[in-house]
PDB file of C-alpha atoms in Angstrom:
ATOM      1  CA  MET V   1       1.144 -19.541  36.228  1.00 46.00           C
ATOM      2  CA  SER V   2       2.431 -18.169  39.519  1.00 44.00           C
ATOM      3  CA  GLU V   3       0.815 -19.426  42.714  1.00 47.00           C
ATOM      4  CA  GLN V   4       1.237 -15.991  44.273  1.00 55.00           C
ATOM      5  CA  ARG V   5       0.660 -13.505  41.461  1.00 80.00           C
ATOM      6  CA  LEU V   6      -1.567 -14.061  38.470  1.00 90.00           C
ATOM      7  CA  SER V   7      -0.835 -12.177  35.278  1.00 92.00           C
ATOM      8  CA  ARG V   8      -3.547  -9.968  33.823  1.00 91.00           C
ATOM      9  CA  ALA V   9      -4.088 -12.491  31.022  1.00 94.00           C
ATOM     10  CA  GLU V  10      -4.594 -15.238  33.599  1.00 96.00           C
ATOM     11  CA  VAL V  11      -6.990 -13.056  35.577  1.00 95.00           C
ATOM     12  CA  THR V  12      -8.947 -12.260  32.412  1.00 95.00           C
ATOM     13  CA  VAL V  13      -9.303 -15.872  31.276  1.00 97.00           C
ATOM     14  CA  LEU V  14     -10.170 -17.234  34.722  1.00 97.00           C
ATOM     15  CA  SER V  15     -12.615 -14.367  35.350  1.00 96.00           C
ATOM     16  CA  TYR V  16     -14.391 -15.171  32.115  1.00 97.00           C
ATOM     17  CA  LEU V  17     -14.663 -18.860  32.976  1.00 97.00           C
ATOM     18  CA  LEU V  18     -15.799 -18.128  36.530  1.00 97.00           C
ATOM     19  CA  GLY V  19     -18.480 -15.776  35.261  1.00 95.00           C
ATOM     20  CA  ASN V  20     -19.902 -18.323  32.808  1.00 93.00           C
ATOM     21  CA  PRO V  21     -21.362 -21.462  34.406  1.00 91.00           C
ATOM     22  CA  ALA V  22     -21.605 -23.355  31.092  1.00 92.00           C
ATOM     23  CA  PRO V  23     -18.455 -24.989  29.655  1.00 94.00           C
ATOM     24  CA  GLN V  24     -16.601 -22.736  27.203  1.00 96.00           C
ATOM     25  CA  ARG V  25     -14.579 -23.759  24.171  1.00 97.00           C
ATOM     26  CA  GLN V  26     -11.060 -22.410  23.860  1.00 96.00           C
ATOM     27  CA  VAL V  27     -11.801 -20.405  20.712  1.00 96.00           C
ATOM     28  CA  THR V  28     -14.794 -18.797  22.458  1.00 97.00           C
ATOM     29  CA  ILE V  29     -12.658 -17.848  25.457  1.00 98.00           C
ATOM     30  CA  ALA V  30     -10.030 -16.265  23.228  1.00 97.00           C
ATOM     31  CA  ASP V  31     -12.635 -14.296  21.274  1.00 97.00           C
ATOM     32  CA  ALA V  32     -14.408 -13.074  24.416  1.00 97.00           C
ATOM     33  CA  THR V  33     -11.283 -12.064  26.342  1.00 96.00           C
ATOM     34  CA  GLY V  34      -8.974 -10.794  23.616  1.00 95.00           C
ATOM     35  CA  VAL V  35      -6.252 -13.207  24.786  1.00 97.00           C
ATOM     36  CA  THR V  36      -4.608 -15.208  21.988  1.00 97.00           C
ATOM     37  CA  GLN V  37      -5.613 -18.837  21.593  1.00 96.00           C
ATOM     38  CA  ALA V  38      -2.047 -19.944  22.248  1.00 97.00           C
ATOM     39  CA  ARG V  39      -1.938 -18.024  25.543  1.00 97.00           C
ATOM     40  CA  VAL V  40      -5.410 -19.245  26.511  1.00 97.00           C
ATOM     41  CA  SER V  41      -4.209 -22.814  25.969  1.00 96.00           C
ATOM     42  CA  GLN V  42      -1.202 -22.222  28.237  1.00 96.00           C
ATOM     43  CA  ILE V  43      -3.357 -20.661  30.959  1.00 97.00           C
ATOM     44  CA  LEU V  44      -5.969 -23.423  30.884  1.00 97.00           C
ATOM     45  CA  SER V  45      -3.364 -26.168  30.965  1.00 95.00           C
ATOM     46  CA  ALA V  46      -1.605 -24.596  33.958  1.00 95.00           C
ATOM     47  CA  ALA V  47      -4.901 -24.011  35.753  1.00 95.00           C
ATOM     48  CA  ASP V  48      -5.917 -27.609  35.072  1.00 95.00           C
ATOM     49  CA  ARG V  49      -2.705 -28.874  36.671  1.00 95.00           C
ATOM     50  CA  ARG V  50      -3.553 -26.872  39.799  1.00 93.00           C
ATOM     51  CA  GLY V  51      -7.050 -28.293  39.878  1.00 95.00           C
ATOM     52  CA  TRP V  52      -8.731 -24.940  39.194  1.00 95.00           C
ATOM     53  CA  THR V  53     -10.245 -25.916  35.835  1.00 95.00           C
ATOM     54  CA  GLU V  54     -11.259 -29.039  33.977  1.00 94.00           C
ATOM     55  CA  ARG V  55     -11.841 -29.898  30.341  1.00 94.00           C
ATOM     56  CA  ARG V  56     -15.142 -31.559  29.528  1.00 92.00           C
ATOM     57  CA  THR V  57     -16.367 -32.865  26.202  1.00 92.00           C
ATOM     58  CA  ASP V  58     -18.188 -29.575  25.513  1.00 92.00           C
ATOM     59  CA  GLY V  59     -15.519 -27.176  26.769  1.00 95.00           C
ATOM     60  CA  TRP V  60     -13.587 -25.809  29.738  1.00 97.00           C
ATOM     61  CA  CYS V  61     -15.085 -24.923  33.098  1.00 94.00           C
ATOM     62  CA  ILE V  62     -14.035 -23.904  36.600  1.00 96.00           C
ATOM     63  CA  ARG V  63     -13.599 -26.800  39.024  1.00 92.00           C
ATOM     64  CA  GLN V  64     -12.930 -24.961  42.320  1.00 92.00           C
ATOM     65  CA  SER V  65     -15.197 -21.919  42.123  1.00 95.00           C
ATOM     66  CA  ARG V  66     -14.654 -20.647  45.668  1.00 96.00           C
ATOM     67  CA  ASP V  67     -10.871 -20.943  45.507  1.00 95.00           C
ATOM     68  CA  VAL V  68     -10.724 -19.265  42.088  1.00 96.00           C
ATOM     69  CA  PHE V  69     -13.079 -16.483  43.249  1.00 96.00           C
ATOM     70  CA  GLU V  70     -10.877 -15.665  46.238  1.00 94.00           C
ATOM     71  CA  ARG V  71      -7.658 -15.801  44.211  1.00 94.00           C
ATOM     72  CA  LEU V  72      -9.089 -13.436  41.602  1.00 95.00           C
ATOM     73  CA  VAL V  73     -10.282 -10.958  44.235  1.00 94.00           C
ATOM     74  CA  ALA V  74      -6.732 -10.869  45.608  1.00 91.00           C
ATOM     75  CA  ALA V  75      -5.166 -10.562  42.137  1.00 90.00           C
ATOM     76  CA  ARG V  76      -3.946  -7.431  40.400  1.00 82.00           C
ATOM     77  CA  PRO V  77      -6.746  -5.167  39.114  1.00 81.00           C
ATOM     78  CA  PRO V  78      -7.422  -4.576  35.410  1.00 80.00           C
ATOM     79  CA  LYS V  79      -5.071  -2.174  33.655  1.00 83.00           C
ATOM     80  CA  ALA V  80      -6.059   1.469  34.174  1.00 91.00           C
ATOM     81  CA  ASP V  81      -5.194   4.115  31.592  1.00 94.00           C
ATOM     82  CA  ALA V  82      -6.690   6.912  33.712  1.00 94.00           C
ATOM     83  CA  ILE V  83      -8.787   7.471  36.824  1.00 94.00           C
ATOM     84  CA  ASP V  84     -11.191  10.423  36.702  1.00 96.00           C
ATOM     85  CA  SER V  85     -12.982  11.758  39.775  1.00 96.00           C
ATOM     86  CA  TRP V  86     -16.262  13.676  39.597  1.00 97.00           C
ATOM     87  CA  TYR V  87     -18.676  15.421  41.941  1.00 96.00           C
ATOM     88  CA  SER V  88     -22.425  15.907  41.679  1.00 97.00           C
ATOM     89  CA  LEU V  89     -25.259  16.873  44.017  1.00 96.00           C
ATOM     90  CA  ASP V  90     -27.655  14.419  42.370  1.00 96.00           C
ATOM     91  CA  GLU V  91     -28.731  11.291  44.206  1.00 96.00           C
ATOM     92  CA  MET V  92     -26.295   8.456  43.590  1.00 95.00           C
ATOM     93  CA  PRO V  93     -28.621   6.298  41.444  1.00 96.00           C
ATOM     94  CA  ARG V  94     -29.276   9.333  39.274  1.00 97.00           C
ATOM     95  CA  GLN V  95     -25.535   9.928  38.930  1.00 98.00           C
ATOM     96  CA  ILE V  96     -25.140   6.367  37.683  1.00 98.00           C
ATOM     97  CA  GLU V  97     -27.972   6.779  35.200  1.00 97.00           C
ATOM     98  CA  LEU V  98     -26.556  10.070  33.887  1.00 98.00           C
ATOM     99  CA  ALA V  99     -23.076   8.579  33.506  1.00 98.00           C
ATOM    100  CA  LEU V 100     -24.432   5.503  31.700  1.00 98.00           C
ATOM    101  CA  GLU V 101     -26.554   7.683  29.407  1.00 98.00           C
ATOM    102  CA  GLN V 102     -23.496   9.761  28.571  1.00 98.00           C
ATOM    103  CA  ALA V 103     -21.465   6.598  27.943  1.00 98.00           C
ATOM    104  CA  SER V 104     -24.139   5.418  25.525  1.00 98.00           C
ATOM    105  CA  ALA V 105     -24.144   8.797  23.765  1.00 98.00           C
ATOM    106  CA  GLN V 106     -20.344   8.647  23.388  1.00 98.00           C
ATOM    107  CA  GLN V 107     -20.467   4.949  22.386  1.00 97.00           C
ATOM    108  CA  VAL V 108     -18.315   4.067  25.379  1.00 98.00           C
ATOM    109  CA  SER V 109     -18.510   0.699  27.144  1.00 97.00           C
ATOM    110  CA  ALA V 110     -19.306   1.195  30.829  1.00 98.00           C
ATOM    111  CA  GLN V 111     -19.822  -1.068  33.835  1.00 98.00           C
ATOM    112  CA  VAL V 112     -20.921  -0.323  37.398  1.00 98.00           C
ATOM    113  CA  CYS V 113     -18.498  -1.599  40.047  1.00 96.00           C
ATOM    114  CA  GLY V 114     -18.066  -1.477  43.804  1.00 93.00           C
ATOM    115  CA  ASP V 115     -20.777  -1.021  46.401  1.00 94.00           C
ATOM    116  CA  TRP V 116     -23.470   0.088  43.988  1.00 96.00           C
ATOM    117  CA  ALA V 117     -23.025  -3.019  41.846  1.00 97.00           C
ATOM    118  CA  ALA V 118     -22.921  -5.218  44.944  1.00 96.00           C
ATOM    119  CA  ASP V 119     -26.097  -3.573  46.238  1.00 95.00           C
ATOM    120  CA  ARG V 120     -27.939  -4.755  43.127  1.00 95.00           C
ATOM    121  CA  VAL V 121     -27.056  -8.419  43.562  1.00 96.00           C
ATOM    122  CA  ALA V 122     -26.089  -8.904  47.233  1.00 94.00           C
ATOM    123  CA  PRO V 123     -27.218  -5.979  49.439  1.00 92.00           C
ATOM    124  CA  TRP V 124     -25.238  -5.813  52.665  1.00 90.00           C
ATOM    125  CA  ARG V 125     -24.221  -2.243  53.453  1.00 90.00           C
ATOM    126  CA  ILE V 126     -25.364   1.212  52.402  1.00 90.00           C
ATOM    127  CA  PRO V 127     -23.488   2.081  49.188  1.00 92.00           C
ATOM    128  CA  ASP V 128     -21.516   5.298  49.093  1.00 88.00           C
ATOM    129  CA  ILE V 129     -19.224   6.457  46.282  1.00 92.00           C
ATOM    130  CA  VAL V 130     -19.954   5.277  42.733  1.00 95.00           C
ATOM    131  CA  PHE V 131     -17.284   3.364  40.811  1.00 95.00           C
ATOM    132  CA  LEU V 132     -17.514   2.893  37.061  1.00 97.00           C
ATOM    133  CA  HIS V 133     -15.192   1.119  34.622  1.00 97.00           C
ATOM    134  CA  THR V 134     -15.174   2.476  31.070  1.00 98.00           C
ATOM    135  CA  ASP V 135     -13.052   1.805  28.013  1.00 96.00           C
ATOM    136  CA  MET V 136     -12.805   5.524  27.137  1.00 97.00           C
ATOM    137  CA  ARG V 137     -12.990   8.765  29.096  1.00 97.00           C
ATOM    138  CA  LEU V 138     -16.412  10.262  29.698  1.00 97.00           C
ATOM    139  CA  ASP V 139     -17.343  13.916  29.266  1.00 97.00           C
ATOM    140  CA  LEU V 140     -19.480  14.206  32.387  1.00 98.00           C
ATOM    141  CA  GLU V 141     -19.313  17.988  32.619  1.00 96.00           C
ATOM    142  CA  SER V 142     -21.907  18.099  29.845  1.00 94.00           C
ATOM    143  CA  VAL V 143     -24.391  16.318  32.144  1.00 96.00           C
ATOM    144  CA  GLY V 144     -23.754  18.412  35.240  1.00 96.00           C
ATOM    145  CA  PHE V 145     -20.759  16.811  36.936  1.00 97.00           C
ATOM    146  CA  VAL V 146     -17.799  18.824  38.216  1.00 97.00           C
ATOM    147  CA  PRO V 147     -14.276  17.378  37.862  1.00 95.00           C
ATOM    148  CA  VAL V 148     -12.444  16.829  41.146  1.00 96.00           C
ATOM    149  CA  ASP V 149      -8.834  17.884  40.657  1.00 87.00           C
ATOM    150  CA  THR V 150      -7.812  18.261  44.303  1.00 78.00           C
ATOM    151  CA  ASP V 151      -8.808  15.788  47.022  1.00 75.00           C
ATOM    152  CA  PRO V 152     -10.169  12.514  45.531  1.00 72.00           C
ATOM    153  CA  SER V 153     -12.147  11.947  48.742  1.00 81.00           C
ATOM    154  CA  ASP V 154     -14.438  14.784  47.628  1.00 88.00           C
ATOM    155  CA  ALA V 155     -15.597  12.751  44.628  1.00 94.00           C
ATOM    156  CA  THR V 156     -19.027  11.157  44.419  1.00 96.00           C
ATOM    157  CA  LEU V 157     -18.220   9.188  41.264  1.00 96.00           C
ATOM    158  CA  VAL V 158     -14.890   7.687  40.160  1.00 95.00           C
ATOM    159  CA  VAL V 159     -14.316   6.396  36.633  1.00 96.00           C
ATOM    160  CA  THR V 160     -11.512   3.934  35.972  1.00 95.00           C
ATOM    161  CA  VAL V 161     -10.625   4.026  32.285  1.00 97.00           C
ATOM    162  CA  GLY V 162      -9.103   0.940  30.721  1.00 95.00           C
ATOM    163  CA  PRO V 163      -9.739  -1.961  28.337  1.00 94.00           C
ATOM    164  CA  ILE V 164     -12.955  -3.944  28.799  1.00 95.00           C
ATOM    165  CA  PRO V 165     -12.797  -7.296  26.993  1.00 94.00           C
ATOM    166  CA  ARG V 166     -16.082  -8.051  25.260  1.00 92.00           C
ATOM    167  CA  GLY V 167     -16.874 -11.080  27.382  1.00 94.00           C
ATOM    168  CA  LEU V 168     -15.967  -9.666  30.797  1.00 95.00           C
ATOM    169  CA  HIS V 169     -19.088  -8.626  32.694  1.00 96.00           C
ATOM    170  CA  LEU V 170     -21.497 -10.080  35.199  1.00 96.00           C
ATOM    171  CA  ASP V 171     -23.608 -12.442  33.116  1.00 94.00           C
ATOM    172  CA  PRO V 172     -27.251 -11.272  33.146  1.00 95.00           C
ATOM    173  CA  ALA V 173     -28.504 -14.771  34.007  1.00 95.00           C
ATOM    174  CA  VAL V 174     -26.210 -14.911  37.040  1.00 96.00           C
ATOM    175  CA  ALA V 175     -27.099 -11.336  38.029  1.00 96.00           C
ATOM    176  CA  ALA V 176     -30.824 -12.097  37.838  1.00 96.00           C
ATOM    177  CA  ALA V 177     -30.380 -15.283  39.875  1.00 96.00           C
ATOM    178  CA  MET V 178     -28.561 -13.245  42.524  1.00 96.00           C
ATOM    179  CA  GLY V 179     -30.677 -10.109  42.716  1.00 94.00           C
ATOM    180  CA  GLY V 180     -33.779 -10.478  40.584  1.00 94.00           C
ATOM    181  CA  ALA V 181     -34.989  -8.022  37.956  1.00 92.00           C
ATOM    182  CA  GLN V 182     -33.367  -4.991  39.592  1.00 91.00           C
ATOM    183  CA  ALA V 183     -29.958  -6.524  38.945  1.00 94.00           C
ATOM    184  CA  LEU V 184     -30.482  -6.091  35.203  1.00 95.00           C
ATOM    185  CA  ALA V 185     -31.022  -2.321  35.287  1.00 94.00           C
ATOM    186  CA  TRP V 186     -27.313  -1.486  34.904  1.00 97.00           C
ATOM    187  CA  PRO V 187     -24.382  -3.219  33.165  1.00 97.00           C
ATOM    188  CA  LEU V 188     -22.335  -4.710  35.999  1.00 98.00           C
ATOM    189  CA  ALA V 189     -18.609  -5.460  36.126  1.00 97.00           C
ATOM    190  CA  PRO V 190     -17.342  -9.026  36.660  1.00 96.00           C
ATOM    191  CA  ILE V 191     -18.138 -10.180  40.171  1.00 96.00           C
ATOM    192  CA  THR V 192     -14.493 -10.376  41.250  1.00 95.00           C
ATOM    193  CA  GLU V 193     -13.892  -6.802  40.069  1.00 95.00           C
ATOM    194  CA  VAL V 194     -16.874  -5.695  42.153  1.00 96.00           C
ATOM    195  CA  ALA V 195     -15.394  -7.535  45.143  1.00 95.00           C
ATOM    196  CA  ARG V 196     -11.962  -5.946  44.605  1.00 93.00           C
ATOM    197  CA  HIS V 197     -13.562  -2.494  44.814  1.00 90.00           C
ATOM    198  CA  LEU V 198     -15.297  -3.494  48.050  1.00 91.00           C
ATOM    199  CA  LEU V 199     -11.970  -4.654  49.433  1.00 88.00           C
ATOM    200  CA  ALA V 200     -10.197  -1.447  48.375  1.00 85.00           C
ATOM    201  CA  SER V 201     -12.898   0.805  49.798  1.00 82.00           C
ATOM    202  CA  GLY V 202     -12.395  -0.724  53.222  1.00 80.00           C
ATOM    203  CA  GLY V 203     -14.642  -0.192  56.200  1.00 82.00           C
ATOM    204  CA  PRO V 204     -15.331  -2.450  59.194  1.00 84.00           C
ATOM    205  CA  ASP V 205     -18.000  -4.365  57.267  1.00 88.00           C
ATOM    206  CA  ALA V 206     -16.080  -4.832  53.989  1.00 89.00           C
ATOM    207  CA  ALA V 207     -15.188  -8.452  54.745  1.00 92.00           C
ATOM    208  CA  ASP V 208     -18.832  -9.277  55.524  1.00 93.00           C
ATOM    209  CA  ALA V 209     -19.989  -7.541  52.329  1.00 93.00           C
ATOM    210  CA  ILE V 210     -17.513  -9.550  50.244  1.00 95.00           C
ATOM    211  CA  ALA V 211     -18.512 -12.781  51.970  1.00 95.00           C
ATOM    212  CA  GLU V 212     -22.188 -12.116  51.206  1.00 95.00           C
ATOM    213  CA  LEU V 213     -21.374 -11.262  47.586  1.00 96.00           C
ATOM    214  CA  GLU V 214     -19.263 -14.409  47.214  1.00 97.00           C
ATOM    215  CA  GLN V 215     -21.886 -16.705  48.706  1.00 97.00           C
ATOM    216  CA  ARG V 216     -24.723 -15.329  46.575  1.00 96.00           C
ATOM    217  CA  PHE V 217     -22.628 -15.523  43.427  1.00 97.00           C
ATOM    218  CA  LEU V 218     -21.448 -19.071  44.028  1.00 97.00           C
ATOM    219  CA  SER V 219     -24.984 -20.210  44.887  1.00 96.00           C
ATOM    220  CA  ALA V 220     -26.438 -18.605  41.747  1.00 96.00           C
ATOM    221  CA  ARG V 221     -23.629 -20.007  39.608  1.00 95.00           C
ATOM    222  CA  SER V 222     -24.079 -23.500  41.021  1.00 93.00           C
ATOM    223  CA  ALA V 223     -27.831 -23.410  40.427  1.00 93.00           C
ATOM    224  CA  LEU V 224     -27.408 -22.320  36.822  1.00 91.00           C
ATOM    225  CA  GLU V 225     -24.670 -24.865  36.227  1.00 83.00           C
ATOM    226  CA  GLY V 226     -26.924 -27.613  37.542  1.00 71.00           C
ATOM    227  CA  ALA V 227     -29.813 -26.480  35.372  1.00 66.00           C
ATOM    228  CA  ALA V 228     -27.740 -26.464  32.180  1.00 59.00           C
TER     229      ALA V 228
END
């Protein structure tokens, strides 16, 4: 495990553990992330030596949540097979709903990322462009979107296409603890993926938005961990 650059397998395993306050058994981690048990064992052992994780009688858990959160936000993003840009005149929440409905119709896994996901759990700034992560390409022309083939800045919705491990998402219990019932309306990406989109989108208030997201997440996670 490199101190400076985490591999995608390391990011996946640590993201899963960070997103689940309860201790997780190694076989469960492997099944949820798609990383082999042998590789999971290597990652957990290395993380344990760095003080990032610890092994309890009922499974593995994150020891330094804030440090791991910040390292994962700075890590390489998930693998992208394609990035599709779309434009629509609909209001942004309606664009999200249409895209999620189309994903369901195509049997595609989809998660809301970036500002719109952050706005559901830690509102800080007015969300702008919509970011989605899907495991297959969406046919959004059939629901009124226009593909953007020229300047990506013209897009209102950007879809990053790439693998989505079964267990990688913002846990509904954590989401509800952060943002209440409204946080459960959409499937949300892992919290560190949401934060990476905030960081990439920039803006003078990006750092404050990430700090608010981090604090709310860590508080919700700590409360749920204590209640377990």
